[in-house]
PDB file of C-alpha atoms and ligand atoms in Angstrom:
ATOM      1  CA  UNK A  18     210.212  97.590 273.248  1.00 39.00           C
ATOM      2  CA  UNK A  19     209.077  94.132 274.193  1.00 48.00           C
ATOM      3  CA  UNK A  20     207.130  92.058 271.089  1.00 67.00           C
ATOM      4  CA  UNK A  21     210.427  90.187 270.180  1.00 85.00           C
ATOM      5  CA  UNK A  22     213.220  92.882 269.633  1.00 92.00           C
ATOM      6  CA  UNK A  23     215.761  91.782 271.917  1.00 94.00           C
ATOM      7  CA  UNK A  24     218.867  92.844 269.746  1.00 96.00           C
ATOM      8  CA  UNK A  25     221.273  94.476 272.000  1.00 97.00           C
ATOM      9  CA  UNK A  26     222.227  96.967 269.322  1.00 97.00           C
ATOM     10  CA  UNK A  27     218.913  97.726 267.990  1.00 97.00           C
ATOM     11  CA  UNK A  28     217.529  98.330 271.781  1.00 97.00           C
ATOM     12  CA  UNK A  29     220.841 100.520 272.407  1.00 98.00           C
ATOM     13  CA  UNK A  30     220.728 102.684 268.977  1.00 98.00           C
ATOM     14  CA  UNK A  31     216.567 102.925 269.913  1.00 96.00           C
ATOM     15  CA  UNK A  32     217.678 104.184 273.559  1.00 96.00           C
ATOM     16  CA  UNK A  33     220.265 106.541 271.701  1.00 97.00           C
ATOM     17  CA  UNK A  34     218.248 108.144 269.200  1.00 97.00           C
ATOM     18  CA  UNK A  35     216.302 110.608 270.608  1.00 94.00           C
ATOM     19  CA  UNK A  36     213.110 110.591 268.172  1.00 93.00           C
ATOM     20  CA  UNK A  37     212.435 114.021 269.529  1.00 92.00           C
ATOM     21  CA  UNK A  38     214.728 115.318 267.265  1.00 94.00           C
ATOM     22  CA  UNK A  39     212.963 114.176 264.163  1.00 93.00           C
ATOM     23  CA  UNK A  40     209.838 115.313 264.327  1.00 88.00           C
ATOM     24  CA  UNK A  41     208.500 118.217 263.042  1.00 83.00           C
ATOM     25  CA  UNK A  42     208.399 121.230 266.712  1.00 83.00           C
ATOM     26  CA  UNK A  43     204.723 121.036 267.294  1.00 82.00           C
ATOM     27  CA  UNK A  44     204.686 117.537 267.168  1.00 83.00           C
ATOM     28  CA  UNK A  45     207.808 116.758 269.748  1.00 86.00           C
ATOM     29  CA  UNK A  46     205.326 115.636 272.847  1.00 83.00           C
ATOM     30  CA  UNK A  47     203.705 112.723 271.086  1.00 85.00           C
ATOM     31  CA  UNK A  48     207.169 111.544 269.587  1.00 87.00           C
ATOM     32  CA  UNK A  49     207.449 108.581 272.192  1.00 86.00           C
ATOM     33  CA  UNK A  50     204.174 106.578 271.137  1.00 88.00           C
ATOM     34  CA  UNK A  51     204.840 104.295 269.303  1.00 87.00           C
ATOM     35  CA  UNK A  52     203.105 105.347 266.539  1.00 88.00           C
ATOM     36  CA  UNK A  53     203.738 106.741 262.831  1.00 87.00           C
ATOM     37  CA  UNK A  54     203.370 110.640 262.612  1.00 85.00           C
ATOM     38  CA  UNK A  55     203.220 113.155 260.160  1.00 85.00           C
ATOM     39  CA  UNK A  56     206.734 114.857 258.888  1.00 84.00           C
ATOM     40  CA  UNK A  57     204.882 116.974 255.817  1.00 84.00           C
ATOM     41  CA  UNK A  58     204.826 116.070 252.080  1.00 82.00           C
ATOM     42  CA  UNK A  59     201.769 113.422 252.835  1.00 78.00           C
ATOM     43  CA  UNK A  60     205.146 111.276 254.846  1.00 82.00           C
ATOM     44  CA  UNK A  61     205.645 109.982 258.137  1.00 84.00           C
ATOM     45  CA  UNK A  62     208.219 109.115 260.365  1.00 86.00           C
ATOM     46  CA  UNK A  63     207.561 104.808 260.927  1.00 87.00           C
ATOM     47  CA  UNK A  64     206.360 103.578 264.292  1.00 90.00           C
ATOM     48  CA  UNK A  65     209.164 102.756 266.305  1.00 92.00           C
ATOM     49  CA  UNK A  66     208.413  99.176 266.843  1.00 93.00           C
ATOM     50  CA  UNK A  67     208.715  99.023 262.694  1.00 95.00           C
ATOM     51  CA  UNK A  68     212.074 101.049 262.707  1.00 96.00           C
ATOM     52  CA  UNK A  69     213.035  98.522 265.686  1.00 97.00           C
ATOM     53  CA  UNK A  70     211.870  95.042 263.911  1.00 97.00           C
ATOM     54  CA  UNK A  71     213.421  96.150 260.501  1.00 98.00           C
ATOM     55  CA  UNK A  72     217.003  97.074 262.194  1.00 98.00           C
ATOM     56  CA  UNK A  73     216.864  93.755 263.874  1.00 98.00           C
ATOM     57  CA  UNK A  74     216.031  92.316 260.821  1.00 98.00           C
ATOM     58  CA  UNK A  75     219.206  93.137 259.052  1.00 98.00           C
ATOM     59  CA  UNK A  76     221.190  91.596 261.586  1.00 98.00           C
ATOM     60  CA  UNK A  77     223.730  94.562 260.843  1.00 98.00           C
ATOM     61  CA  UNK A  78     227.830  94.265 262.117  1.00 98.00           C
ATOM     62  CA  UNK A  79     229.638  97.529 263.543  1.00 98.00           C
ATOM     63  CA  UNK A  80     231.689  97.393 259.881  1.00 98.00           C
ATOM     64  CA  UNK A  81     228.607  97.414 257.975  1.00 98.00           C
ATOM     65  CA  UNK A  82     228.266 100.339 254.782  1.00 98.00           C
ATOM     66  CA  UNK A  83     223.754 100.311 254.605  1.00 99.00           C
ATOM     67  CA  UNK A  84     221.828 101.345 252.192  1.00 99.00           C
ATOM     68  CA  UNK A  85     218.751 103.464 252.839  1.00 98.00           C
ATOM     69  CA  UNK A  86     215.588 104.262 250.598  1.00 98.00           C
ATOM     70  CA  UNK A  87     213.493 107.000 251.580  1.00 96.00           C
ATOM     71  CA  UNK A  88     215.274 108.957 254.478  1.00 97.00           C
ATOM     72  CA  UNK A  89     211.995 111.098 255.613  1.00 95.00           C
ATOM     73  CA  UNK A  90     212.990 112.217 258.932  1.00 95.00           C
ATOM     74  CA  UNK A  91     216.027 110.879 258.836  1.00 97.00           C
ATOM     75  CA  UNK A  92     215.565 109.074 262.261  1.00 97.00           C
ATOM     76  CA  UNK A  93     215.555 105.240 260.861  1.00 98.00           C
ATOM     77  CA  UNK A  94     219.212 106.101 259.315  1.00 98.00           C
ATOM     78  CA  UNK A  95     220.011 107.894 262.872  1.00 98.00           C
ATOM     79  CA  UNK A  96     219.099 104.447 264.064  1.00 98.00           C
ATOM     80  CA  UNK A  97     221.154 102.225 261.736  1.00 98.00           C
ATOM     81  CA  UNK A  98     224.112 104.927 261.701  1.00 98.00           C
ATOM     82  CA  UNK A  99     224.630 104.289 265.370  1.00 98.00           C
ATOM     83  CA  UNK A 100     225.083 100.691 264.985  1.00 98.00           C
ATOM     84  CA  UNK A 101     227.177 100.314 261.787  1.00 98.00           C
ATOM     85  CA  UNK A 102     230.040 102.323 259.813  1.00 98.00           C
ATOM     86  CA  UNK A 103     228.480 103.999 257.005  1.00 98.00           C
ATOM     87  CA  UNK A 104     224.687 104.702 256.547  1.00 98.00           C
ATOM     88  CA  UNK A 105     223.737 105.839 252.139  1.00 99.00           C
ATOM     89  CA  UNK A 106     220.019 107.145 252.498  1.00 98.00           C
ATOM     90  CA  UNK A 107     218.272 108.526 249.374  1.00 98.00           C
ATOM     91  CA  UNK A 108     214.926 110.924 249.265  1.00 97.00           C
ATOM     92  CA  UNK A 109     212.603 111.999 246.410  1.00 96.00           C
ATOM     93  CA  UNK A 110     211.226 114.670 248.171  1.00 95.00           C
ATOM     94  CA  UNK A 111     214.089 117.571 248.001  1.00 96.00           C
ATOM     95  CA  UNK A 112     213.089 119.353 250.854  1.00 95.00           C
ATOM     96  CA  UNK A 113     212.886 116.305 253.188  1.00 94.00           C
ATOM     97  CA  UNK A 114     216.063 115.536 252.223  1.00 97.00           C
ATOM     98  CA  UNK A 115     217.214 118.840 252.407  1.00 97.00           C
ATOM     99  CA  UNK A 116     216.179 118.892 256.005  1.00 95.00           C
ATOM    100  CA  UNK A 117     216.998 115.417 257.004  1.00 97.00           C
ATOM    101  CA  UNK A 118     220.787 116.415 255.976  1.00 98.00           C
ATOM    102  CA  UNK A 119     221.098 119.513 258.012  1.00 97.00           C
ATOM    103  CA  UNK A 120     219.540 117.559 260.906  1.00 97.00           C
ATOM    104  CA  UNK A 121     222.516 114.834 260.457  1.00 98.00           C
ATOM    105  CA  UNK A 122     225.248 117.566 260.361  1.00 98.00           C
ATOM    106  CA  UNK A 123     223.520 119.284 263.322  1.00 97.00           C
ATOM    107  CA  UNK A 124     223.273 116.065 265.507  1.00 97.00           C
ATOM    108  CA  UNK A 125     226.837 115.174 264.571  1.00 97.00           C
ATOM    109  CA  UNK A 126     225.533 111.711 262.187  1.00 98.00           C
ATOM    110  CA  UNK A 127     229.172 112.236 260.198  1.00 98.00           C
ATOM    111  CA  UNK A 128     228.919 108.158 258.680  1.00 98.00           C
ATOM    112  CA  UNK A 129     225.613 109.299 257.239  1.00 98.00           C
ATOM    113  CA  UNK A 130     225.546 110.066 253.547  1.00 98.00           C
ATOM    114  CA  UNK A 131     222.311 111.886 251.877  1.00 98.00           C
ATOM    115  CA  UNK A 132     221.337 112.191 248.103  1.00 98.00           C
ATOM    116  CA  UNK A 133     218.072 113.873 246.448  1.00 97.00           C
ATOM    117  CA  UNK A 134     216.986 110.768 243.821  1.00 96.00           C
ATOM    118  CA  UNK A 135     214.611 107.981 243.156  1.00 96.00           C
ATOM    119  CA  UNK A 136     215.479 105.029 245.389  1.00 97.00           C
ATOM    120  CA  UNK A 137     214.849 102.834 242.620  1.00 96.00           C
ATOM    121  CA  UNK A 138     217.786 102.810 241.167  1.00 96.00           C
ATOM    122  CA  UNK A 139     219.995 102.288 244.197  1.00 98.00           C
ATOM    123  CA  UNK A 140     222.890 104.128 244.742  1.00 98.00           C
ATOM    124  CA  UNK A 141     225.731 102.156 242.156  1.00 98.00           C
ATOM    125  CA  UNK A 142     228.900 104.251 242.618  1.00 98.00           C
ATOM    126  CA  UNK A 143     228.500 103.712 246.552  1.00 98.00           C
ATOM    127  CA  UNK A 144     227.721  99.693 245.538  1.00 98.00           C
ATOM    128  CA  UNK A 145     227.376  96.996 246.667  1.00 98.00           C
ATOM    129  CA  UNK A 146     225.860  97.155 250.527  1.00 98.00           C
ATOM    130  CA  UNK A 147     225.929  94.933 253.374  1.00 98.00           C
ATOM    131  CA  UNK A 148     222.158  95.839 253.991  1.00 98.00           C
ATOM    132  CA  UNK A 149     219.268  98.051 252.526  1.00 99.00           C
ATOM    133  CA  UNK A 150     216.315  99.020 254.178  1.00 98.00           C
ATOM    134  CA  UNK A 151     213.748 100.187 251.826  1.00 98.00           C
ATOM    135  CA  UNK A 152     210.956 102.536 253.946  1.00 96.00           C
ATOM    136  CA  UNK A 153     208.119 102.746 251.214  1.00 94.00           C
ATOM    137  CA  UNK A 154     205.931 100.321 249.791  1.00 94.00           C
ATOM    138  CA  UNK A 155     206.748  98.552 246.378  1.00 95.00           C
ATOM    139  CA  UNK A 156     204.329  96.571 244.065  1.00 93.00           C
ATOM    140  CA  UNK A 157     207.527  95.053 242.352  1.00 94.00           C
ATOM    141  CA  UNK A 158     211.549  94.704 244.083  1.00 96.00           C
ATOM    142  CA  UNK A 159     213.746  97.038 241.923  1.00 97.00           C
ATOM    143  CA  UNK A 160     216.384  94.802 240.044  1.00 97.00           C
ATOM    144  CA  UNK A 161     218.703  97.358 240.940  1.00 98.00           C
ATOM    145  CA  UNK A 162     218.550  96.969 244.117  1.00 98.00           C
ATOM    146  CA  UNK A 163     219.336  93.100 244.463  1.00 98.00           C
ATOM    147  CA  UNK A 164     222.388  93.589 242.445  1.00 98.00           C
ATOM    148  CA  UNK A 165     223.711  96.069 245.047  1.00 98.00           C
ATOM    149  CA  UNK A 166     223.385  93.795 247.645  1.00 98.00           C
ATOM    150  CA  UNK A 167     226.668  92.495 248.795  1.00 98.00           C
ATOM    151  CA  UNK A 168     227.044  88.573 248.940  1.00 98.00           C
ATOM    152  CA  UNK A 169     225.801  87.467 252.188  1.00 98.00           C
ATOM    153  CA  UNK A 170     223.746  90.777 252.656  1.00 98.00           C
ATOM    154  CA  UNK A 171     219.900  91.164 253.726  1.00 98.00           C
ATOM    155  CA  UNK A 172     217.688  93.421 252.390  1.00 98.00           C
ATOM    156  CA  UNK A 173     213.996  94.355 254.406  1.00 98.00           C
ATOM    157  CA  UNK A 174     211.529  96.089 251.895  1.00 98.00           C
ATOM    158  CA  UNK A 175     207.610  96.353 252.416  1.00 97.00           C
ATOM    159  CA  UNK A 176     205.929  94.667 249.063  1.00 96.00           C
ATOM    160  CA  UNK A 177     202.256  94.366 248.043  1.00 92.00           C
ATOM    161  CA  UNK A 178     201.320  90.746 248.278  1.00 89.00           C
ATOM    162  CA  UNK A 179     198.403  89.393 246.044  1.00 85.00           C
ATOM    163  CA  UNK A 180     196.277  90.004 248.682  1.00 84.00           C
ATOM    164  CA  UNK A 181     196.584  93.763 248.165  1.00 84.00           C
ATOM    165  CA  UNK A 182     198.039  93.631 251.630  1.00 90.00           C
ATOM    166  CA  UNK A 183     201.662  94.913 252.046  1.00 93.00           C
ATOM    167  CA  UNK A 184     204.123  92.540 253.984  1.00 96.00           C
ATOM    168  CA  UNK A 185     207.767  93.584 255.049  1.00 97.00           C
ATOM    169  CA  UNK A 186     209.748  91.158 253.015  1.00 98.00           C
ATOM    170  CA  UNK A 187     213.168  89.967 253.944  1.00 98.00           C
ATOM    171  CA  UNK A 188     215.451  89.277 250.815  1.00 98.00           C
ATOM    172  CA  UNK A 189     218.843  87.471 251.272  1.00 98.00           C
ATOM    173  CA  UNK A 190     221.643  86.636 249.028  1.00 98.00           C
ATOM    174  CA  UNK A 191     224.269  83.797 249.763  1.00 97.00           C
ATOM    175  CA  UNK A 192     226.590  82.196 247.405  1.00 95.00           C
ATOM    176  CA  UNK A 193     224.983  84.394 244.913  1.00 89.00           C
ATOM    177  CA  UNK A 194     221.483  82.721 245.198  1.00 97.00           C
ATOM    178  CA  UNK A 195     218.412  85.178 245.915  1.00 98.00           C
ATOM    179  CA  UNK A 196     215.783  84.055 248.728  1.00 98.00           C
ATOM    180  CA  UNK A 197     212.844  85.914 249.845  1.00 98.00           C
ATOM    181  CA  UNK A 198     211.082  85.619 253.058  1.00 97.00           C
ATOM    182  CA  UNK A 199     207.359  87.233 253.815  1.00 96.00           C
ATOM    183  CA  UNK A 200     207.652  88.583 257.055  1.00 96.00           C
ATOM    184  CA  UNK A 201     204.755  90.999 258.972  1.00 95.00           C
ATOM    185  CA  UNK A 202     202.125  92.785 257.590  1.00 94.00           C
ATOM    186  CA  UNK A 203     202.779  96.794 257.583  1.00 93.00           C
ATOM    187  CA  UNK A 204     201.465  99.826 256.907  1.00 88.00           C
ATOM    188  CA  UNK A 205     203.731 102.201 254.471  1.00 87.00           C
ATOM    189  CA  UNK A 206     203.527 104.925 252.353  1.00 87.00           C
ATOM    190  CA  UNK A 207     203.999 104.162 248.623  1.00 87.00           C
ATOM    191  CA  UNK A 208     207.320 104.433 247.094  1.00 91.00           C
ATOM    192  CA  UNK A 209     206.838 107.294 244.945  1.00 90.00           C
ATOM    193  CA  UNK A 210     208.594 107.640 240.756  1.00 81.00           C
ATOM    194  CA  UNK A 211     209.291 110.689 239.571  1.00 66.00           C
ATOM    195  CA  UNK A 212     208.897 109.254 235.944  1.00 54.00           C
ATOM    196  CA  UNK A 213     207.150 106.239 234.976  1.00 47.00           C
TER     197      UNK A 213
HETATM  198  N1  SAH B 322     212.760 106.228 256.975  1.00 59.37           N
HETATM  199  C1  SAH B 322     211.869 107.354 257.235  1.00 59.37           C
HETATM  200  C2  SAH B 322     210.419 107.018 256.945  1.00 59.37           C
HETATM  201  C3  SAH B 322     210.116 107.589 255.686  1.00 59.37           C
HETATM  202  S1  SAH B 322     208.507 107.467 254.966  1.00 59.37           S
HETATM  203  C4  SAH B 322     212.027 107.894 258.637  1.00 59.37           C
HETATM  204  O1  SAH B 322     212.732 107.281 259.450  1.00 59.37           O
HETATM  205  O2  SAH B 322     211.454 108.941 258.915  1.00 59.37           O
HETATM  206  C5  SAH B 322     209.021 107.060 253.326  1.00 59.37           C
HETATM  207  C6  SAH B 322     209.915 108.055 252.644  1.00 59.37           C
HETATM  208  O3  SAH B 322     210.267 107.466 251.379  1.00 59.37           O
HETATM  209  C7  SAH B 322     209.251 109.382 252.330  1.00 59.37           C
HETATM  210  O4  SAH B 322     210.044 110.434 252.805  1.00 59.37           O
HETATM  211  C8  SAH B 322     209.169 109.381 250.806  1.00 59.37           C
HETATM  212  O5  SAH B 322     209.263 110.670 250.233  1.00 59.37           O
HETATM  213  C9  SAH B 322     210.348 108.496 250.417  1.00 59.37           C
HETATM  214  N2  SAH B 322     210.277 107.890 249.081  1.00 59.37           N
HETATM  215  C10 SAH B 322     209.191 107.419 248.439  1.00 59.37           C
HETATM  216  N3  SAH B 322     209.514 106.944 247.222  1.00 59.37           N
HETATM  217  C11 SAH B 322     210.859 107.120 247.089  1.00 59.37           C
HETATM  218  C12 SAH B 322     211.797 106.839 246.043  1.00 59.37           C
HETATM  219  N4  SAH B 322     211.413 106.324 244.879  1.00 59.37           N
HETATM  220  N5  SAH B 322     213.105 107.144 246.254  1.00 59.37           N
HETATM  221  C13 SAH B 322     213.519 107.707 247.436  1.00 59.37           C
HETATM  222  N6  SAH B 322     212.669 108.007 248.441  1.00 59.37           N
HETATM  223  C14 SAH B 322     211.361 107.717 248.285  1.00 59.37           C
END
């Protein structure tokens, strides 16, 4: 993990997490490159240096409550619920999230919360969040979204840029004002609507 994470709580949730676990059986030997892999459903489990930058990112405290879109194989909100008190993470795709929860219960990942939904609309009755992580690429950033971020929170999303490229984007709100920072380019999946 060296390319500039040196957060003491990302690097110890990273060392934690065993991504072993979150990968699909025949898959398990390859799951310590650090690259994306395949969980089913045309999704993949992000390449740890990604999961590692966008934990930093959030510069999360042990009392944090986090807000995760697109839970996959659940091991980014393995990562964030090992640093902070309560982890929200919401799938489209039932039977990822389906799985994803039975791995939490079986792993023992009791601060993690899981719906079935579309990620668009945030989760309101759980509202508003210290931090949200958003793992799938948007064209636009859901409205919803920045309302649910707490005052003083940070929000890491990738979002296509006008060069077609997609950039993680780091959006922050103090005294109520919104700012946006363009951070790396990535490679994501699409965030996916059910309607349109
Ligand atoms: N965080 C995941 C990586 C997931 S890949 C991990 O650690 O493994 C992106 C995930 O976002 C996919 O599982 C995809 O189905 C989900 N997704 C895409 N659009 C979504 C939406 N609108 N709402 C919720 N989840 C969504």
């Amino acid at each position: 993990m060296e390319r500039g994470i040196n957060d003491p709580d990302t690097l110890r949730a990273m060392r934690q997490v065993e991504r072993h676990e979150f990968v699909p059986e025949k898959m398990k030997k390859g799951a310590y490159s650090d690259s994306p892999m395949s969980i089913g459903h045309y999704q993949t489990i992000s390449q740890p240096y990604i999961v590692g930058y966008m934990t930093q990112a959030l510069k999360l405290k042990p009392e944090h409550r986090v807000l995760e879109i697109g839970t996959g194989s659940g091991y980014q909100a393995a990562v964030l619920a090992t640093i902070v008190a309560s982890v929200y993470t919401i799938e489209i795709v039932e039977p990822l999230g389906i799985v994803a929860k039975k791995r939490f219960q079986d792993l023992g990942y009791d601060n993690i919360r899981t719906t079935i939904g579309d990620g668009y609309h945030g989760w309101p009755d759980e509202a508003p969040f210290n931090a949200i992580i958003v793992t799938a690429a948007v064209k636009k950033i859901p409205t919803a979204l920045i309302d649910q971020l707490a005052e003083g929170g940070r929000m890491i999303i990738p979002v296509r840029h006008s060069d077609l490229r997609y950039y993680l984007v780091l959006v922050t709100k103090k005294n109520g004002e919104i700012s946006y920072k363009k951070l790396i380019p990535v490679a994501f999946v699409p965030f996916t609507r059910n309607t349109d």
